[in-house]
Amino acid sequence: MRQVSNGADLGRLVGYQLKRVQAALRSAMDAALRPHDLTTPQYACLELLDQRPGLSNAELARGAFVTRQSMNVLLRNLEDAGLVERPASAPQGRALPTTLTAEGRARLVAARGDVLEIEQRMTAHLDAEQADLLLGHLERMTDALDPRPRDSPTLT
Amino acid sequence: MRQVSNGADLGRLVGYQLKRVQAALRSAMDAALRPHDLTTPQYACLELLDQRPGLSNAELARGAFVTRQSMNVLLRNLEDAGLVERPASAPQGRALPTTLTAEGRARLVAARGDVLEIEQRMTAHLDAEQADLLLGHLERMTDALDPRPRDSPTLT
DNA sequence: AACCCTATGTCAAACTGTTGACATGAGGCA
DNA sequence: TGCCTCATGTCAACAGTTTGACATAGGGTT
């Protein structure tokens, strides 16, 4: 035997390459957002709010893949910075609907260009068909891992 | 105008879907490794050491996408648990070559099956050709984001 | 109505990981 | 030799995130 029956080459695992891309992407986004005084989770939160105004803390947390507690402190920071607004009391239930302020929208628009440029650079070698295929594969991979139906703040 | 000129749907961004898959994968791996008393970063470290025995702390850090400092405490934990070994002094330079102990290898082999099962489940909908294509795309996406040549602890 | 279950917001503690800094060893070069 | 640069290991301080817990609001169910 030439190999001690090692597992498959790590680089051949989709999981490893996923982690690798995501690390590079996160690093690139942090660098691009720093001049805008935003972190990557903060930017994600602003994007979610722009797309679906009035999302609650818990819904934002699920959309950004963090816990409610993490999103709560993140929202407090954004609130202190004047980028988002929350009513003092819940209009119904306990959920506090969050919305972007004018400044929040402005900061988002300013940062979005730089972030989209990274997305473009990352997927530059893919044509439209390949990109669609890739997106489909990624979604199906998530569904295969996470049996939950997802109330999907990302969907229409 | 029906839409306020929002940016593209978040779900259509490769970056967002990447984050989503990776979150689901990390969650699934944590759950699968818990019975083995291993965290996902610890498992990654063991895999790296199995594939390339004698890697230094800094090299392991790069391979696992964390800082030297994080990997250092991770290695201390694995050392205290008796899963890895490091010489008291560096044979040359400052790098301390790390190797798996017999118990470390045993724990790795025990856990590997459960992790590979997750990989299989995640990529079940892909045939061999599609999987290869996906791997190639992911690698090229990383390269596009990270211009560094990478001394590649993942390569031969 | 009374009960149970779920979801939400929030507090506190613990952990993990990062940034910043410093000393050590190796190699290159004047 | 001396100096410069780089990489490594390690320490300390910090930030971000998670886990655990609790009270509140709403919807079912009996």
PDB file of N, CA and C (backbone and C1' of nucleotides) in Angstrom, chain A residues 9-10 16, chain B residues 43-65 71-72 75 78-79 84-87 90-92 94-100 150-156, chain D residues 8-10:
ATOM      1  N   ASP A   9      -8.569  13.275  -0.829  1.00  0.00           N
ATOM      2  CA  ASP A   9      -7.862  14.550  -0.765  1.00  0.00           C
ATOM      3  C   ASP A   9      -8.837  15.643  -0.318  1.00  0.00           C
ATOM      4  N   LEU A  10      -8.433  16.392   0.688  1.00  0.00           N
ATOM      5  CA  LEU A  10      -9.301  17.437   1.216  1.00  0.00           C
ATOM      6  C   LEU A  10      -9.766  18.397   0.134  1.00  0.00           C
ATOM      7  N   TYR A  16     -14.825  21.503   1.686  1.00  0.00           N
ATOM      8  CA  TYR A  16     -13.592  22.257   1.912  1.00  0.00           C
ATOM      9  C   TYR A  16     -13.502  23.445   0.966  1.00  0.00           C
TER      10      TYR A  16
ATOM     11  N   TYR B  43     -11.832  19.027  13.800  1.00  0.00           N
ATOM     12  CA  TYR B  43     -11.852  17.962  12.799  1.00  0.00           C
ATOM     13  C   TYR B  43     -11.023  18.359  11.579  1.00  0.00           C
ATOM     14  N   ALA B  44     -11.178  19.585  11.144  1.00  0.00           N
ATOM     15  CA  ALA B  44     -10.418  20.050   9.979  1.00  0.00           C
ATOM     16  C   ALA B  44      -8.923  19.941  10.252  1.00  0.00           C
ATOM     17  N   CYS B  45      -8.531  20.298  11.463  1.00  0.00           N
ATOM     18  CA  CYS B  45      -7.123  20.227  11.835  1.00  0.00           C
ATOM     19  C   CYS B  45      -6.619  18.792  11.794  1.00  0.00           C
ATOM     20  N   LEU B  46      -7.407  17.867  12.321  1.00  0.00           N
ATOM     21  CA  LEU B  46      -7.012  16.456  12.301  1.00  0.00           C
ATOM     22  C   LEU B  46      -6.890  15.944  10.870  1.00  0.00           C
ATOM     23  N   GLU B  47      -7.819  16.334  10.010  1.00  0.00           N
ATOM     24  CA  GLU B  47      -7.757  15.908   8.614  1.00  0.00           C
ATOM     25  C   GLU B  47      -6.491  16.421   7.936  1.00  0.00           C
ATOM     26  N   LEU B  48      -6.177  17.678   8.193  1.00  0.00           N
ATOM     27  CA  LEU B  48      -4.968  18.251   7.606  1.00  0.00           C
ATOM     28  C   LEU B  48      -3.733  17.478   8.070  1.00  0.00           C
ATOM     29  N   LEU B  49      -3.698  17.166   9.352  1.00  0.00           N
ATOM     30  CA  LEU B  49      -2.528  16.464   9.892  1.00  0.00           C
ATOM     31  C   LEU B  49      -2.449  15.027   9.376  1.00  0.00           C
ATOM     32  N   ASP B  50      -3.576  14.411   9.131  1.00  0.00           N
ATOM     33  CA  ASP B  50      -3.568  13.054   8.607  1.00  0.00           C
ATOM     34  C   ASP B  50      -3.036  13.050   7.185  1.00  0.00           C
ATOM     35  N   GLN B  51      -3.432  14.070   6.426  1.00  0.00           N
ATOM     36  CA  GLN B  51      -3.005  14.140   5.040  1.00  0.00           C
ATOM     37  C   GLN B  51      -1.564  14.614   4.910  1.00  0.00           C
ATOM     38  N   ARG B  52      -1.168  15.539   5.798  1.00  0.00           N
ATOM     39  CA  ARG B  52       0.198  16.057   5.723  1.00  0.00           C
ATOM     40  C   ARG B  52       0.799  16.134   7.113  1.00  0.00           C
ATOM     41  N   PRO B  53       1.284  15.006   7.617  1.00  0.00           N
ATOM     42  CA  PRO B  53       1.849  14.974   8.974  1.00  0.00           C
ATOM     43  C   PRO B  53       3.045  15.913   9.076  1.00  0.00           C
ATOM     44  N   GLY B  54       3.188  16.521  10.248  1.00  0.00           N
ATOM     45  CA  GLY B  54       4.332  17.385  10.481  1.00  0.00           C
ATOM     46  C   GLY B  54       4.087  18.833  10.136  1.00  0.00           C
ATOM     47  N   LEU B  55       2.877  19.191   9.814  1.00  0.00           N
ATOM     48  CA  LEU B  55       2.569  20.596   9.528  1.00  0.00           C
ATOM     49  C   LEU B  55       2.773  21.433  10.785  1.00  0.00           C
ATOM     50  N   SER B  56       3.225  22.656  10.587  1.00  0.00           N
ATOM     51  CA  SER B  56       3.414  23.561  11.716  1.00  0.00           C
ATOM     52  C   SER B  56       2.105  24.257  12.048  1.00  0.00           C
ATOM     53  N   ASN B  57       2.117  24.940  13.176  1.00  0.00           N
ATOM     54  CA  ASN B  57       0.943  25.676  13.612  1.00  0.00           C
ATOM     55  C   ASN B  57       0.492  26.686  12.560  1.00  0.00           C
ATOM     56  N   ALA B  58       1.417  27.445  12.044  1.00  0.00           N
ATOM     57  CA  ALA B  58       1.069  28.473  11.059  1.00  0.00           C
ATOM     58  C   ALA B  58       0.500  27.850   9.786  1.00  0.00           C
ATOM     59  N   GLU B  59       1.082  26.741   9.364  1.00  0.00           N
ATOM     60  CA  GLU B  59       0.581  26.088   8.148  1.00  0.00           C
ATOM     61  C   GLU B  59      -0.826  25.539   8.364  1.00  0.00           C
ATOM     62  N   LEU B  60      -1.058  24.969   9.544  1.00  0.00           N
ATOM     63  CA  LEU B  60      -2.396  24.473   9.859  1.00  0.00           C
ATOM     64  C   LEU B  60      -3.399  25.617   9.881  1.00  0.00           C
ATOM     65  N   ALA B  61      -2.980  26.747  10.419  1.00  0.00           N
ATOM     66  CA  ALA B  61      -3.873  27.908  10.484  1.00  0.00           C
ATOM     67  C   ALA B  61      -4.310  28.317   9.080  1.00  0.00           C
ATOM     68  N   ARG B  62      -3.362  28.377   8.166  1.00  0.00           N
ATOM     69  CA  ARG B  62      -3.712  28.752   6.792  1.00  0.00           C
ATOM     70  C   ARG B  62      -4.632  27.717   6.160  1.00  0.00           C
ATOM     71  N   GLY B  63      -4.350  26.448   6.434  1.00  0.00           N
ATOM     72  CA  GLY B  63      -5.174  25.399   5.847  1.00  0.00           C
ATOM     73  C   GLY B  63      -6.582  25.370   6.403  1.00  0.00           C
ATOM     74  N   ALA B  64      -6.758  25.862   7.632  1.00  0.00           N
ATOM     75  CA  ALA B  64      -8.092  25.834   8.240  1.00  0.00           C
ATOM     76  C   ALA B  64      -8.749  27.204   8.197  1.00  0.00           C
ATOM     77  N   PHE B  65      -8.078  28.170   7.600  1.00  0.00           N
ATOM     78  CA  PHE B  65      -8.645  29.511   7.417  1.00  0.00           C
ATOM     79  C   PHE B  65      -8.911  30.215   8.737  1.00  0.00           C
ATOM     80  N   MET B  71      -5.432  28.843  15.926  1.00  0.00           N
ATOM     81  CA  MET B  71      -4.966  27.474  15.752  1.00  0.00           C
ATOM     82  C   MET B  71      -4.103  27.037  16.922  1.00  0.00           C
ATOM     83  N   ASN B  72      -3.413  27.985  17.520  1.00  0.00           N
ATOM     84  CA  ASN B  72      -2.541  27.654  18.644  1.00  0.00           C
ATOM     85  C   ASN B  72      -3.355  27.113  19.823  1.00  0.00           C
ATOM     86  N   LEU B  75      -4.756  23.755  18.952  1.00  0.00           N
ATOM     87  CA  LEU B  75      -3.755  22.690  19.063  1.00  0.00           C
ATOM     88  C   LEU B  75      -3.485  22.329  20.520  1.00  0.00           C
ATOM     89  N   LEU B  78      -6.201  20.040  21.551  1.00  0.00           N
ATOM     90  CA  LEU B  78      -6.017  18.710  20.986  1.00  0.00           C
ATOM     91  C   LEU B  78      -4.844  17.995  21.657  1.00  0.00           C
ATOM     92  N   GLU B  79      -3.840  18.777  22.040  1.00  0.00           N
ATOM     93  CA  GLU B  79      -2.677  18.195  22.701  1.00  0.00           C
ATOM     94  C   GLU B  79      -3.084  17.691  24.090  1.00  0.00           C
ATOM     95  N   VAL B  84      -3.006  14.940  19.415  1.00  0.00           N
ATOM     96  CA  VAL B  84      -1.852  15.345  18.591  1.00  0.00           C
ATOM     97  C   VAL B  84      -0.618  15.501  19.483  1.00  0.00           C
ATOM     98  N   GLU B  85       0.542  15.516  18.836  1.00  0.00           N
ATOM     99  CA  GLU B  85       1.809  15.664  19.555  1.00  0.00           C
ATOM    100  C   GLU B  85       2.665  16.736  18.912  1.00  0.00           C
ATOM    101  N   ARG B  86       3.401  17.466  19.755  1.00  0.00           N
ATOM    102  CA  ARG B  86       4.375  18.431  19.253  1.00  0.00           C
ATOM    103  C   ARG B  86       5.656  18.293  20.057  1.00  0.00           C
ATOM    104  N   PRO B  87       6.800  18.345  19.381  1.00  0.00           N
ATOM    105  CA  PRO B  87       8.076  18.273  20.108  1.00  0.00           C
ATOM    106  C   PRO B  87       8.221  19.493  21.004  1.00  0.00           C
ATOM    107  N   ALA B  90      11.908  23.129  18.650  1.00  0.00           N
ATOM    108  CA  ALA B  90      11.878  23.026  17.192  1.00  0.00           C
ATOM    109  C   ALA B  90      13.144  22.360  16.680  1.00  0.00           C
ATOM    110  N   PRO B  91      13.009  21.349  15.827  1.00  0.00           N
ATOM    111  CA  PRO B  91      14.174  20.667  15.252  1.00  0.00           C
ATOM    112  C   PRO B  91      14.980  21.593  14.354  1.00  0.00           C
ATOM    113  N   GLN B  92      14.343  22.620  13.827  1.00  0.00           N
ATOM    114  CA  GLN B  92      15.021  23.566  12.943  1.00  0.00           C
ATOM    115  C   GLN B  92      14.091  24.738  12.733  1.00  0.00           C
ATOM    116  N   ARG B  94      11.743  27.811  13.877  1.00  0.00           N
ATOM    117  CA  ARG B  94      10.865  27.929  15.030  1.00  0.00           C
ATOM    118  C   ARG B  94       9.646  27.034  14.910  1.00  0.00           C
ATOM    119  N   ALA B  95       9.427  26.504  13.729  1.00  0.00           N
ATOM    120  CA  ALA B  95       8.215  25.714  13.489  1.00  0.00           C
ATOM    121  C   ALA B  95       8.242  24.394  14.240  1.00  0.00           C
ATOM    122  N   LEU B  96       7.140  24.098  14.928  1.00  0.00           N
ATOM    123  CA  LEU B  96       7.010  22.835  15.636  1.00  0.00           C
ATOM    124  C   LEU B  96       6.135  21.889  14.816  1.00  0.00           C
ATOM    125  N   PRO B  97       6.727  20.830  14.272  1.00  0.00           N
ATOM    126  CA  PRO B  97       5.945  19.892  13.452  1.00  0.00           C
ATOM    127  C   PRO B  97       4.976  19.101  14.318  1.00  0.00           C
ATOM    128  N   THR B  98       3.705  19.127  13.922  1.00  0.00           N
ATOM    129  CA  THR B  98       2.662  18.445  14.692  1.00  0.00           C
ATOM    130  C   THR B  98       2.308  17.129  14.025  1.00  0.00           C
ATOM    131  N   THR B  99       2.064  16.108  14.831  1.00  0.00           N
ATOM    132  CA  THR B  99       1.661  14.813  14.287  1.00  0.00           C
ATOM    133  C   THR B  99       0.498  14.263  15.091  1.00  0.00           C
ATOM    134  N   LEU B 100      -0.277  13.391  14.450  1.00  0.00           N
ATOM    135  CA  LEU B 100      -1.391  12.731  15.119  1.00  0.00           C
ATOM    136  C   LEU B 100      -0.863  11.641  16.046  1.00  0.00           C
ATOM    137  N   ARG B 150      -0.770  31.044  -2.848  1.00  0.00           N
ATOM    138  CA  ARG B 150      -1.026  29.982  -1.862  1.00  0.00           C
ATOM    139  C   ARG B 150       0.059  28.924  -1.874  1.00  0.00           C
ATOM    140  N   ASP B 151       0.777  28.797  -0.746  1.00  0.00           N
ATOM    141  CA  ASP B 151       1.772  27.733  -0.647  1.00  0.00           C
ATOM    142  C   ASP B 151       1.084  26.393  -0.444  1.00  0.00           C
ATOM    143  N   SER B 152      -0.229  26.443  -0.416  1.00  0.00           N
ATOM    144  CA  SER B 152      -1.075  25.264  -0.559  1.00  0.00           C
ATOM    145  C   SER B 152      -0.704  24.068   0.305  1.00  0.00           C
ATOM    146  N   PRO B 153      -1.109  24.082   1.568  1.00  0.00           N
ATOM    147  CA  PRO B 153      -1.009  22.856   2.359  1.00  0.00           C
ATOM    148  C   PRO B 153      -2.028  21.828   1.886  1.00  0.00           C
ATOM    149  N   THR B 154      -2.887  22.227   0.955  1.00  0.00           N
ATOM    150  CA  THR B 154      -3.917  21.301   0.500  1.00  0.00           C
ATOM    151  C   THR B 154      -3.452  20.521  -0.721  1.00  0.00           C
ATOM    152  N   LEU B 155      -2.351  20.934  -1.296  1.00  0.00           N
ATOM    153  CA  LEU B 155      -1.889  20.262  -2.510  1.00  0.00           C
ATOM    154  C   LEU B 155      -0.834  19.225  -2.194  1.00  0.00           C
ATOM    155  N   THR B 156      -0.464  18.486  -3.202  1.00  0.00           N
ATOM    156  CA  THR B 156       0.542  17.454  -3.020  1.00  0.00           C
ATOM    157  C   THR B 156       1.902  18.088  -2.933  1.00  0.00           C
TER     158      THR B 156
ATOM    159  P    DT D   8       5.236  30.714   8.465  1.00  0.00           P
ATOM    160  O5'  DT D   8       5.503  30.213   9.943  1.00  0.00           O
ATOM    161  C5'  DT D   8       6.769  29.690  10.314  1.00  0.00           C
ATOM    162  C4'  DT D   8       7.030  29.918  11.781  1.00  0.00           C
ATOM    163  C3'  DT D   8       5.834  29.621  12.682  1.00  0.00           C
ATOM    164  O3'  DT D   8       6.008  28.373  13.334  1.00  0.00           O
ATOM    165  C1'  DT D   8       7.037  31.586  13.347  1.00  0.00           C
ATOM    166  P    DG D   9       4.789  27.722  14.129  1.00  0.00           P
ATOM    167  O5'  DG D   9       4.948  28.312  15.607  1.00  0.00           O
ATOM    168  C5'  DG D   9       6.136  28.055  16.327  1.00  0.00           C
ATOM    169  C4'  DG D   9       6.134  28.835  17.629  1.00  0.00           C
ATOM    170  C3'  DG D   9       4.886  28.619  18.497  1.00  0.00           C
ATOM    171  O3'  DG D   9       5.275  28.264  19.817  1.00  0.00           O
ATOM    172  C1'  DG D   9       5.290  30.943  18.157  1.00  0.00           C
ATOM    173  P    DT D  10       4.176  27.877  20.873  1.00  0.00           P
ATOM    174  O5'  DT D  10       3.874  29.272  21.594  1.00  0.00           O
ATOM    175  C5'  DT D  10       4.942  29.985  22.197  1.00  0.00           C
ATOM    176  C4'  DT D  10       4.476  31.347  22.672  1.00  0.00           C
ATOM    177  C3'  DT D  10       3.168  31.339  23.491  1.00  0.00           C
ATOM    178  O3'  DT D  10       3.439  31.805  24.800  1.00  0.00           O
ATOM    179  C1'  DT D  10       3.235  33.124  21.924  1.00  0.00           C
TER     180       DT D  10
END
